[in-house]
């Protein structure tokens, strides 16, 4: 008595091979854009101390990569994709959700930069006022 296993070809492997490069490229693009433009904020936050500002910016960038690529890998699972149509639908949904998440992460980083800059500006005002009264 032999048992036959019926296998249905799926597009799951193709989905993984499409998904991974897209989410990694999106993460790199957003990260490069965000952290290239955040240098000005960091220099303000660290009172024109460019070496500390750039080192901190690099650490933020590495954290951004790790967090977002890690999340992309955590949500990678696709379930039996048996048609090209379901491949497109699944890919659109998964990449769309990841893009929304990535946008939220970018905005949160921007809010952190703005809050840090505001705090640094207030500290400068307090220091200047103290110097005037002395």
PDB file of C-alpha atoms in Angstrom:
ATOM      1  CA  UNK A   1       0.000   0.000   0.000  1.00  0.00           C
ATOM      2  CA  UNK A   2       1.622   3.235  -1.119  1.00  0.00           C
ATOM      3  CA  UNK A   3       0.579   6.688  -0.172  1.00  0.00           C
ATOM      4  CA  UNK A   4       0.630   9.441  -2.739  1.00  0.00           C
ATOM      5  CA  UNK A   5       1.175  12.950  -1.577  1.00  0.00           C
ATOM      6  CA  UNK A   6      -0.526  15.493  -3.741  1.00  0.00           C
ATOM      7  CA  UNK A   7       1.444  18.671  -3.980  1.00  0.00           C
ATOM      8  CA  UNK A   8       0.198  21.850  -5.446  1.00  0.00           C
ATOM      9  CA  UNK A   9       2.696  24.274  -6.844  1.00  0.00           C
ATOM     10  CA  UNK A  10       2.565  27.557  -4.977  1.00  0.00           C
ATOM     11  CA  UNK A  11       4.029  30.975  -5.533  1.00  0.00           C
ATOM     12  CA  UNK A  12       5.204  31.296  -1.919  1.00  0.00           C
ATOM     13  CA  UNK A  13       8.904  31.141  -2.747  1.00  0.00           C
ATOM     14  CA  UNK A  14       8.406  33.779  -5.430  1.00  0.00           C
ATOM     15  CA  UNK A  15       6.568  35.952  -2.899  1.00  0.00           C
ATOM     16  CA  UNK A  16       9.516  35.775  -0.505  1.00  0.00           C
ATOM     17  CA  UNK A  17      11.981  36.556  -3.275  1.00  0.00           C
ATOM     18  CA  UNK A  18       9.953  39.617  -4.297  1.00  0.00           C
ATOM     19  CA  UNK A  19       9.060  40.792  -0.780  1.00  0.00           C
ATOM     20  CA  UNK A  20      12.531  40.763   0.779  1.00  0.00           C
ATOM     21  CA  UNK A  21      14.346  42.996  -1.740  1.00  0.00           C
ATOM     22  CA  UNK A  22      11.433  45.448  -1.828  1.00  0.00           C
ATOM     23  CA  UNK A  23      11.156  45.912   1.946  1.00  0.00           C
ATOM     24  CA  UNK A  24      14.923  46.105   2.371  1.00  0.00           C
ATOM     25  CA  UNK A  25      15.181  48.679  -0.446  1.00  0.00           C
ATOM     26  CA  UNK A  26      12.318  50.710   1.071  1.00  0.00           C
ATOM     27  CA  UNK A  27      13.997  50.629   4.476  1.00  0.00           C
ATOM     28  CA  UNK A  28      17.355  51.721   3.043  1.00  0.00           C
ATOM     29  CA  UNK A  29      15.763  54.500   0.967  1.00  0.00           C
ATOM     30  CA  UNK A  30      13.747  55.917   3.872  1.00  0.00           C
ATOM     31  CA  UNK A  31      16.683  55.599   6.241  1.00  0.00           C
ATOM     32  CA  UNK A  32      19.119  57.355   3.899  1.00  0.00           C
ATOM     33  CA  UNK A  33      16.649  60.173   3.269  1.00  0.00           C
ATOM     34  CA  UNK A  34      15.712  60.602   6.933  1.00  0.00           C
ATOM     35  CA  UNK A  35      19.202  60.548   8.351  1.00  0.00           C
ATOM     36  CA  UNK A  36      20.763  62.655   5.629  1.00  0.00           C
ATOM     37  CA  UNK A  37      18.238  65.372   6.408  1.00  0.00           C
ATOM     38  CA  UNK A  38      18.389  64.936  10.186  1.00  0.00           C
ATOM     39  CA  UNK A  39      22.023  66.084  10.438  1.00  0.00           C
ATOM     40  CA  UNK A  40      20.909  69.699  10.887  1.00  0.00           C
ATOM     41  CA  UNK A  41      18.625  68.732  13.778  1.00  0.00           C
ATOM     42  CA  UNK A  42      21.352  66.705  15.430  1.00  0.00           C
ATOM     43  CA  UNK A  43      23.889  69.510  15.175  1.00  0.00           C
ATOM     44  CA  UNK A  44      21.368  71.877  16.816  1.00  0.00           C
ATOM     45  CA  UNK A  45      20.546  69.325  19.505  1.00  0.00           C
ATOM     46  CA  UNK A  46      24.223  68.849  20.350  1.00  0.00           C
ATOM     47  CA  UNK A  47      25.030  72.597  20.285  1.00  0.00           C
ATOM     48  CA  UNK A  48      27.160  72.595  17.113  1.00  0.00           C
ATOM     49  CA  UNK A  49      29.295  69.636  18.281  1.00  0.00           C
ATOM     50  CA  UNK A  50      29.353  67.941  14.909  1.00  0.00           C
ATOM     51  CA  UNK A  51      31.303  64.832  15.948  1.00  0.00           C
ATOM     52  CA  UNK A  52      28.801  63.892  18.667  1.00  0.00           C
ATOM     53  CA  UNK A  53      25.862  64.793  16.420  1.00  0.00           C
ATOM     54  CA  UNK A  54      27.091  62.573  13.573  1.00  0.00           C
ATOM     55  CA  UNK A  55      27.924  59.676  15.893  1.00  0.00           C
ATOM     56  CA  UNK A  56      24.453  59.840  17.445  1.00  0.00           C
ATOM     57  CA  UNK A  57      22.866  60.132  14.000  1.00  0.00           C
ATOM     58  CA  UNK A  58      24.709  56.975  12.904  1.00  0.00           C
ATOM     59  CA  UNK A  59      23.466  55.108  15.961  1.00  0.00           C
ATOM     60  CA  UNK A  60      19.890  56.205  15.237  1.00  0.00           C
ATOM     61  CA  UNK A  61      20.344  55.003  11.651  1.00  0.00           C
ATOM     62  CA  UNK A  62      21.551  51.541  12.726  1.00  0.00           C
ATOM     63  CA  UNK A  63      18.655  51.260  15.178  1.00  0.00           C
ATOM     64  CA  UNK A  64      16.231  52.291  12.427  1.00  0.00           C
ATOM     65  CA  UNK A  65      17.618  49.573  10.132  1.00  0.00           C
ATOM     66  CA  UNK A  66      17.491  46.877  12.796  1.00  0.00           C
ATOM     67  CA  UNK A  67      13.991  47.740  13.936  1.00  0.00           C
ATOM     68  CA  UNK A  68      12.471  47.948  10.462  1.00  0.00           C
ATOM     69  CA  UNK A  69      14.246  45.007   8.829  1.00  0.00           C
ATOM     70  CA  UNK A  70      13.482  42.956  11.944  1.00  0.00           C
ATOM     71  CA  UNK A  71       9.804  43.845  11.710  1.00  0.00           C
ATOM     72  CA  UNK A  72       9.758  43.041   7.979  1.00  0.00           C
ATOM     73  CA  UNK A  73      11.229  39.606   8.719  1.00  0.00           C
ATOM     74  CA  UNK A  74       8.728  38.981  11.519  1.00  0.00           C
ATOM     75  CA  UNK A  75       5.757  39.545   9.219  1.00  0.00           C
ATOM     76  CA  UNK A  76       7.171  37.703   6.205  1.00  0.00           C
ATOM     77  CA  UNK A  77       4.949  34.614   6.354  1.00  0.00           C
ATOM     78  CA  UNK A  78       2.755  33.987   3.312  1.00  0.00           C
ATOM     79  CA  UNK A  79       0.099  31.283   3.218  1.00  0.00           C
ATOM     80  CA  UNK A  80      -0.520  29.041   0.224  1.00  0.00           C
ATOM     81  CA  UNK A  81      -0.379  31.406  -2.717  1.00  0.00           C
ATOM     82  CA  UNK A  82      -1.657  29.328  -5.615  1.00  0.00           C
ATOM     83  CA  UNK A  83      -2.413  31.869  -8.352  1.00  0.00           C
ATOM     84  CA  UNK A  84      -0.656  34.877  -9.796  1.00  0.00           C
ATOM     85  CA  UNK A  85      -3.642  36.993  -8.798  1.00  0.00           C
ATOM     86  CA  UNK A  86      -3.347  35.968  -5.147  1.00  0.00           C
ATOM     87  CA  UNK A  87       0.413  36.601  -5.365  1.00  0.00           C
ATOM     88  CA  UNK A  88      -0.209  40.199  -6.446  1.00  0.00           C
ATOM     89  CA  UNK A  89      -2.918  40.703  -3.813  1.00  0.00           C
ATOM     90  CA  UNK A  90      -0.791  39.243  -1.010  1.00  0.00           C
ATOM     91  CA  UNK A  91       2.291  41.201  -2.050  1.00  0.00           C
ATOM     92  CA  UNK A  92       0.333  44.446  -2.301  1.00  0.00           C
ATOM     93  CA  UNK A  93      -1.191  43.952   1.133  1.00  0.00           C
ATOM     94  CA  UNK A  94       2.054  42.942   2.836  1.00  0.00           C
ATOM     95  CA  UNK A  95       4.206  45.659   1.236  1.00  0.00           C
ATOM     96  CA  UNK A  96       1.460  48.249   1.740  1.00  0.00           C
ATOM     97  CA  UNK A  97       1.205  47.484   5.460  1.00  0.00           C
ATOM     98  CA  UNK A  98       4.983  47.563   5.779  1.00  0.00           C
ATOM     99  CA  UNK A  99       5.087  50.923   3.974  1.00  0.00           C
ATOM    100  CA  UNK A 100       2.531  52.356   6.389  1.00  0.00           C
ATOM    101  CA  UNK A 101       4.566  51.043   9.327  1.00  0.00           C
ATOM    102  CA  UNK A 102       7.758  52.494   7.816  1.00  0.00           C
ATOM    103  CA  UNK A 103       6.077  55.879   7.347  1.00  0.00           C
ATOM    104  CA  UNK A 104       4.938  55.878  10.974  1.00  0.00           C
ATOM    105  CA  UNK A 105       8.469  55.010  12.111  1.00  0.00           C
ATOM    106  CA  UNK A 106       9.886  57.841  10.006  1.00  0.00           C
ATOM    107  CA  UNK A 107       7.420  60.321  11.512  1.00  0.00           C
ATOM    108  CA  UNK A 108       8.220  59.124  15.034  1.00  0.00           C
ATOM    109  CA  UNK A 109      11.923  59.676  14.356  1.00  0.00           C
ATOM    110  CA  UNK A 110      11.165  63.136  13.020  1.00  0.00           C
ATOM    111  CA  UNK A 111       9.149  63.922  16.148  1.00  0.00           C
ATOM    112  CA  UNK A 112      12.092  62.797  18.285  1.00  0.00           C
ATOM    113  CA  UNK A 113      14.419  65.089  16.336  1.00  0.00           C
ATOM    114  CA  UNK A 114      12.019  68.026  16.675  1.00  0.00           C
ATOM    115  CA  UNK A 115      11.530  67.413  20.393  1.00  0.00           C
ATOM    116  CA  UNK A 116      15.292  67.180  20.916  1.00  0.00           C
ATOM    117  CA  UNK A 117      15.849  70.386  18.956  1.00  0.00           C
ATOM    118  CA  UNK A 118      13.149  72.208  20.939  1.00  0.00           C
ATOM    119  CA  UNK A 119      14.711  71.041  24.202  1.00  0.00           C
ATOM    120  CA  UNK A 120      18.158  72.197  23.042  1.00  0.00           C
ATOM    121  CA  UNK A 121      16.787  75.611  21.985  1.00  0.00           C
ATOM    122  CA  UNK A 122      15.064  76.078  25.379  1.00  0.00           C
ATOM    123  CA  UNK A 123      18.285  75.139  27.147  1.00  0.00           C
ATOM    124  CA  UNK A 124      20.150  77.756  25.067  1.00  0.00           C
ATOM    125  CA  UNK A 125      17.595  80.427  26.036  1.00  0.00           C
ATOM    126  CA  UNK A 126      17.905  79.592  29.729  1.00  0.00           C
ATOM    127  CA  UNK A 127      21.714  79.704  29.537  1.00  0.00           C
ATOM    128  CA  UNK A 128      21.669  83.056  27.712  1.00  0.00           C
ATOM    129  CA  UNK A 129      19.216  84.541  30.262  1.00  0.00           C
ATOM    130  CA  UNK A 130      21.416  83.355  33.134  1.00  0.00           C
ATOM    131  CA  UNK A 131      24.470  84.949  31.522  1.00  0.00           C
ATOM    132  CA  UNK A 132      22.634  88.256  31.034  1.00  0.00           C
ATOM    133  CA  UNK A 133      21.614  88.421  34.707  1.00  0.00           C
ATOM    134  CA  UNK A 134      25.186  87.768  35.923  1.00  0.00           C
TER     135      UNK A 134
END
